[in-house]
Tab-separated table of C-alpha atoms in Angstrom:
chain	number	residue	atom	x	y	z
A	1	MET	CA	24.497	50.643	-7.000
A	2	ASP	CA	26.945	48.722	-4.756
A	3	GLN	CA	24.158	48.086	-2.252
A	4	ASP	CA	21.856	46.802	-4.993
A	5	ARG	CA	24.548	44.452	-6.310
A	6	HIS	CA	25.119	43.183	-2.780
A	7	GLN	CA	21.379	42.487	-2.364
A	8	ASP	CA	21.257	40.726	-5.741
A	9	ARG	CA	24.155	38.437	-4.766
A	10	HIS	CA	22.469	37.696	-1.425
A	11	ARG	CA	19.194	36.801	-3.132
A	12	ASN	CA	20.962	34.548	-5.665
A	13	ARG	CA	22.737	32.676	-2.862
A	14	ARG	CA	19.425	32.244	-1.050
A	15	ARG	CA	17.798	30.854	-4.204
A	16	LYS	CA	20.597	28.307	-4.651
A	17	ARG	CA	20.297	27.192	-1.011
A	18	THR	CA	16.525	26.767	-1.439
A	19	ALA	CA	17.049	24.734	-4.623
A	20	ARG	CA	19.561	22.451	-2.884
A	21	THR	CA	17.159	21.939	0.048
A	22	LEU	CA	14.326	20.985	-2.295
A	23	ALA	CA	16.581	18.631	-4.218
A	24	ALA	CA	17.646	16.845	-1.034
A	25	ALA	CA	14.032	16.439	0.093
A	26	ALA	CA	13.028	15.114	-3.331
A	27	ALA	CA	15.882	12.604	-3.304
A	28	THR	CA	14.826	11.354	0.149
A	29	ALA	CA	11.221	10.845	-0.960
A	30	ALA	CA	12.299	9.121	-4.187
A	31	ALA	CA	14.684	6.797	-2.342
A	32	ALA	CA	11.930	5.766	0.079
A	33	GLY	CA	9.626	4.959	-2.865
A	34	PRO	CA	6.829	2.460	-2.174
A	35	ALA	CA	7.907	2.103	1.449
A	36	VAL	CA	6.902	5.704	2.106
A	37	LEU	CA	3.505	5.179	0.499
A	38	LEU	CA	3.034	1.961	2.450
A	39	ALA	CA	3.827	3.657	5.742
A	40	ALA	CA	1.360	6.411	4.930
A	41	ALA	CA	-1.419	4.007	3.943
A	42	PRO	CA	-4.243	3.597	6.431
A	43	ALA	CA	-3.976	0.472	8.576
A	44	ALA	CA	-6.706	-2.159	8.823
A	45	HIS	CA	-9.033	-1.957	11.811
A	46	ALA	CA	-9.592	-5.357	13.432
A	47	ALA	CA	-11.443	-6.438	16.573
A	48	VAL	CA	-12.514	-9.615	18.341
A	49	VAL	CA	-16.329	-9.682	18.291
A	50	ASP	CA	-18.631	-11.897	20.361
A	51	VAL	CA	-21.021	-13.694	18.024
A	52	ASP	CA	-24.125	-15.326	19.496
A	53	TYR	CA	-24.769	-18.328	17.253
A	54	GLN	CA	-28.127	-20.100	17.193
A	55	CYS	CA	-27.614	-23.540	15.680
A	56	GLU	CA	-30.215	-25.811	14.114
A	57	THR	CA	-28.927	-29.337	14.683
A	58	PRO	CA	-30.424	-32.785	13.854
A	59	ILE	CA	-31.404	-33.146	17.519
A	60	GLY	CA	-32.807	-29.672	18.051
A	61	PRO	CA	-31.624	-26.079	18.572
A	62	LYS	CA	-28.403	-25.317	20.361
A	63	GLY	CA	-26.509	-22.104	20.837
A	64	ALA	CA	-23.324	-20.583	22.157
A	65	VAL	CA	-21.378	-17.344	22.075
A	66	SER	CA	-17.938	-17.439	20.465
A	67	PRO	CA	-15.451	-14.564	20.179
A	68	ILE	CA	-14.463	-14.326	16.516
A	69	ASP	CA	-11.782	-12.393	14.741
A	70	ILE	CA	-11.181	-11.974	11.019
A	71	THR	CA	-7.772	-11.149	9.584
A	72	ALA	CA	-6.572	-10.419	6.064
A	73	VAL	CA	-3.299	-10.814	4.179
A	74	SER	CA	-2.992	-8.974	0.865
A	75	SER	CA	-1.680	-10.795	-2.206
A	76	GLY	CA	-1.736	-8.655	-5.312
A	77	SER	CA	-5.281	-7.399	-5.843
A	78	ALA	CA	-6.782	-10.124	-3.619
A	79	HIS	CA	-6.929	-10.618	0.153
A	80	LYS	CA	-6.727	-13.934	1.987
A	81	LEU	CA	-9.255	-13.870	4.836
A	82	THR	CA	-8.979	-16.009	7.965
A	83	MET	CA	-11.895	-16.395	10.372
A	84	SER	CA	-10.957	-17.699	13.831
A	85	PHE	CA	-13.292	-19.060	16.534
A	86	ARG	CA	-12.170	-18.748	20.151
A	87	LYS	CA	-14.844	-21.138	21.491
A	88	GLY	CA	-16.988	-24.003	20.236
A	89	VAL	CA	-20.525	-23.168	19.117
A	90	SER	CA	-22.284	-26.536	19.056
A	91	SER	CA	-21.914	-30.158	20.165
A	92	SER	CA	-22.707	-33.667	18.993
A	93	PRO	CA	-24.594	-36.352	20.917
A	94	VAL	CA	-22.113	-38.902	19.572
A	95	GLU	CA	-18.386	-38.878	19.186
A	96	LEU	CA	-17.087	-37.394	15.946
A	97	GLY	CA	-14.088	-39.370	14.754
A	98	LYS	CA	-11.035	-37.775	13.219
A	99	GLY	CA	-11.907	-36.130	9.896
A	100	ALA	CA	-15.678	-36.556	10.393
A	101	MET	CA	-16.543	-32.860	10.688
A	102	ASN	CA	-16.207	-30.268	7.885
A	103	PRO	CA	-16.829	-26.580	8.713
A	104	SER	CA	-17.463	-23.590	6.434
A	105	ALA	CA	-18.906	-20.100	6.875
A	106	LEU	CA	-19.884	-16.922	5.092
A	107	ILE	CA	-18.325	-13.538	5.787
A	108	GLU	CA	-20.673	-10.634	5.125
A	109	LEU	CA	-19.286	-7.630	3.241
A	110	GLY	CA	-20.389	-4.092	3.981
A	111	GLY	CA	-19.402	-0.531	3.260
A	112	ALA	CA	-18.052	0.097	-0.237
A	113	ASP	CA	-18.536	-3.522	-1.349
A	114	LYS	CA	-21.460	-5.897	-0.871
A	115	GLY	CA	-21.944	-9.650	-0.874
A	116	THR	CA	-20.404	-12.606	0.948
A	117	VAL	CA	-17.105	-14.470	0.950
A	118	LYS	CA	-17.124	-18.229	1.605
A	119	VAL	CA	-14.435	-19.492	3.950
A	120	SER	CA	-13.761	-23.114	4.832
A	121	GLY	CA	-11.391	-25.171	6.936
A	122	PRO	CA	-9.922	-28.642	7.181
A	123	PRO	CA	-11.749	-31.560	8.839
A	124	ASN	CA	-11.192	-32.037	12.574
A	125	SER	CA	-7.680	-33.327	13.208
A	126	ALA	CA	-8.677	-35.270	16.326
A	127	ALA	CA	-11.765	-37.066	17.609
A	128	ILE	CA	-14.384	-34.876	19.316
A	129	PRO	CA	-16.050	-36.549	22.331
A	130	ALA	CA	-19.829	-36.663	22.572
A	131	ASN	CA	-21.589	-33.687	24.132
A	132	THR	CA	-18.431	-31.597	23.927
A	133	PRO	CA	-18.350	-28.128	22.321
A	134	ILE	CA	-17.111	-28.458	18.769
A	135	LYS	CA	-14.039	-26.320	18.294
A	136	ILE	CA	-14.053	-24.917	14.768
A	137	SER	CA	-10.693	-24.776	13.021
A	138	ASP	CA	-9.585	-21.546	11.306
A	139	LEU	CA	-11.580	-20.939	8.132
A	140	SER	CA	-9.997	-19.220	5.156
A	141	GLY	CA	-10.994	-17.913	1.742
A	142	THR	CA	-10.043	-15.297	-0.848
A	143	TYR	CA	-11.691	-11.915	-1.298
A	144	THR	CA	-11.191	-9.944	-4.511
A	145	PRO	CA	-12.623	-6.398	-4.271
A	146	LYS	CA	-15.205	-5.326	-6.839
A	147	LYS	CA	-15.431	-1.804	-5.434
A	148	SER	CA	-12.790	0.543	-4.058
A	149	GLY	CA	-13.060	2.087	-0.602
A	150	LYS	CA	-13.530	0.980	2.997
A	151	VAL	CA	-15.044	-2.498	3.273
A	152	THR	CA	-16.225	-4.206	6.470
A	153	PHE	CA	-16.130	-7.948	7.180
A	154	THR	CA	-18.656	-9.504	9.592
A	155	ALA	CA	-19.130	-13.093	10.745
A	156	GLY	CA	-22.078	-14.722	8.951
A	157	VAL	CA	-23.735	-18.144	8.791
A	158	LEU	CA	-21.648	-21.121	9.950
A	159	THR	CA	-22.250	-24.570	8.467
A	160	ILE	CA	-21.035	-27.817	10.027
A	161	LYS	CA	-21.274	-31.065	8.082
A	162	ALA	CA	-20.707	-34.257	10.052
A	163	LEU	CA	-21.765	-37.913	9.721
A	164	GLY	CA	-24.104	-37.128	6.840
A	165	THR	CA	-25.894	-34.343	8.739
A	166	VAL	CA	-25.839	-30.569	8.356
A	167	THR	CA	-25.910	-28.069	11.237
A	168	THR	CA	-26.548	-24.434	10.391
A	169	CYS	CA	-25.622	-21.724	12.890
A	170	THR	CA	-26.881	-18.155	12.406
A	171	PRO	CA	-25.726	-15.053	14.318
A	172	ARG	CA	-28.697	-13.680	16.257
A	173	ASN	CA	-27.100	-10.677	17.982
A	174	ASP	CA	-26.409	-8.599	14.849
A	175	PRO	CA	-22.630	-8.675	15.450
A	176	LYS	CA	-20.400	-5.762	14.582
A	177	PRO	CA	-17.722	-6.092	11.882
A	178	SER	CA	-14.565	-7.908	12.923
A	179	LEU	CA	-12.442	-6.216	10.258
A	180	GLU	CA	-12.370	-3.097	8.098
A	181	LEU	CA	-10.043	-2.671	5.121
A	182	ASP	CA	-9.391	0.133	2.653
A	183	VAL	CA	-9.303	-1.762	-0.651
A	184	THR	CA	-8.821	-1.097	-4.366
A	185	ALA	CA	-10.981	-2.900	-6.914
A	186	ALA	CA	-9.254	-5.514	-9.056
A	187	GLY	CA	-8.019	-3.977	-12.296
A	188	GLY	CA	-8.484	-0.508	-10.905
A	189	GLY	CA	-4.812	-0.070	-10.143
A	190	ALA	CA	-3.290	1.473	-7.065
A	191	ARG	CA	-4.029	5.037	-6.087
A	192	PRO	CA	-1.323	7.066	-7.876
A	193	PRO	CA	1.132	8.967	-5.699
A	194	ALA	CA	1.712	12.633	-6.320
A	195	GLU	CA	4.537	13.216	-8.798
A	196	LEU	CA	7.510	15.354	-7.904
A	197	PRO	CA	7.815	18.408	-10.150
A	198	LYS	CA	10.621	18.548	-12.672
A	199	THR	CA	12.692	21.583	-11.800
A	200	GLY	CA	15.508	21.392	-14.312
A	201	PRO	CA	18.949	22.556	-13.125
A	202	LEU	CA	18.949	22.524	-9.354
A	203	ASP	CA	20.999	25.691	-8.968
A	204	SER	CA	18.997	27.723	-11.472
A	205	ALA	CA	16.861	30.598	-10.281
A	206	GLN	CA	14.690	30.141	-13.355
A	207	ALA	CA	13.873	26.578	-12.215
A	208	LEU	CA	12.249	27.917	-9.064
A	209	ALA	CA	10.374	30.524	-11.074
A	210	THR	CA	8.783	27.827	-13.239
A	211	LEU	CA	7.462	26.177	-10.061
A	212	GLY	CA	5.684	29.362	-9.054
A	213	GLY	CA	7.630	29.163	-5.818
A	214	THR	CA	5.863	25.954	-4.650
A	215	VAL	CA	7.028	22.331	-4.523
A	216	LEU	CA	4.902	19.325	-3.505
A	217	LEU	CA	6.651	16.450	-1.761
A	218	THR	CA	5.210	13.134	-0.546
A	219	GLY	CA	6.483	11.462	2.634
A	220	ALA	CA	5.452	9.075	5.401
A	221	ALA	CA	3.889	11.921	7.340
A	222	GLY	CA	1.612	12.757	4.455
A	223	VAL	CA	1.916	15.704	2.105
A	224	LEU	CA	4.380	18.466	2.852
A	225	TRP	CA	4.214	21.800	1.088
A	226	LEU	CA	7.423	23.765	0.887
A	227	THR	CA	6.655	27.276	-0.274
A	228	TRP	CA	9.230	29.831	-1.250
A	229	ARG	CA	8.348	33.345	-2.185
A	230	GLY	CA	11.360	35.163	-3.454
A	231	GLN	CA	11.810	38.849	-3.499
A	232	GLY	CA	13.707	38.484	-6.717
A	233	ALA	CA	15.129	41.569	-8.271
A	234	GLY	CA	13.340	41.771	-11.611
A	235	PRO	CA	14.132	44.058	-14.467
A	236	ALA	CA	11.567	46.568	-13.193
A	237	ARG	CA	13.512	47.018	-9.935
A	238	ARG	CA	16.829	47.406	-11.632
A	239	GLY	CA	15.234	49.703	-14.174
A	240	ARG	CA	14.772	52.413	-11.548
A	241	HIS	CA	18.522	52.932	-11.388
A	242	THR	CA	19.842	54.859	-14.359
A	243	ALA	CA	23.315	55.883	-15.180
A	244	GLY	CA	24.294	59.331	-14.096
C-alpha cells in the first residue's frame, strides 16, 4: 500500500509538470500571435528573367533582350506589382522630349489564377536622344486575387506611346515567370490558424485526460505535437488492493 501511494504521488507530480510545460508553450505561441504565422508563411519566389522583346515600331521591327523582375507588396487583400526593366527594348529615330513617352505593359497570370494585370509608369523624366535604347521606367499596378493558391506572374506585352505613335513589343522567347506568390482570394479570408485546446485548470489531471493526452501547438517551425501518455492509476488498478 505504501509503495502504491508513493507511485500515485509520483504520477500526480509528473502530470502537474506536464500541464505546466504545456501551459508555457501555449502562452509562448499566443504571445507571438500573427508574427508566428507570418514567419511560417511561405515566402514569394522571385527571379530576374531575360525577356526577348520583338517590337513593331512605326519605322519597322526592332528587338532587344531586357532582364525583367516583378515584385509585389501586399496591402490587405490586394498586391501592388512593380515591373522593372534593366535595359531598353526599343529606340526612336528622333529625340523624345521630356514627358513625350508613356509606357504600359501586361503581366500574365498563371497557376491558380488566370488573366492579366495592367501596369503603367510615368512619362520619361528626361529627353531621350535619337537612336538610343529607350529605358522604360518602373511600371506598377494592383492585383486582387480571384482564386486562392500559388499564382505566377510573367512579363507580357509592352506598349510604348510616343509622339502620337504606338509601339507594341511582344515577348518571343516564352519567358519564365518572374514571380510566384501564394495568395488568398479577396473576401475569402485568411487561412485560419489551428486553435489551442482549452484545458481548464492547468494543474488538473482531469484536464489532461480530456485532451486524450495530446496537445496541438502552432509555432514558427510549423506544427508541433506534444504527446503525453500517462500511466495513470485508475480505479481498476487500485481496486486490486483490498483491505486485509
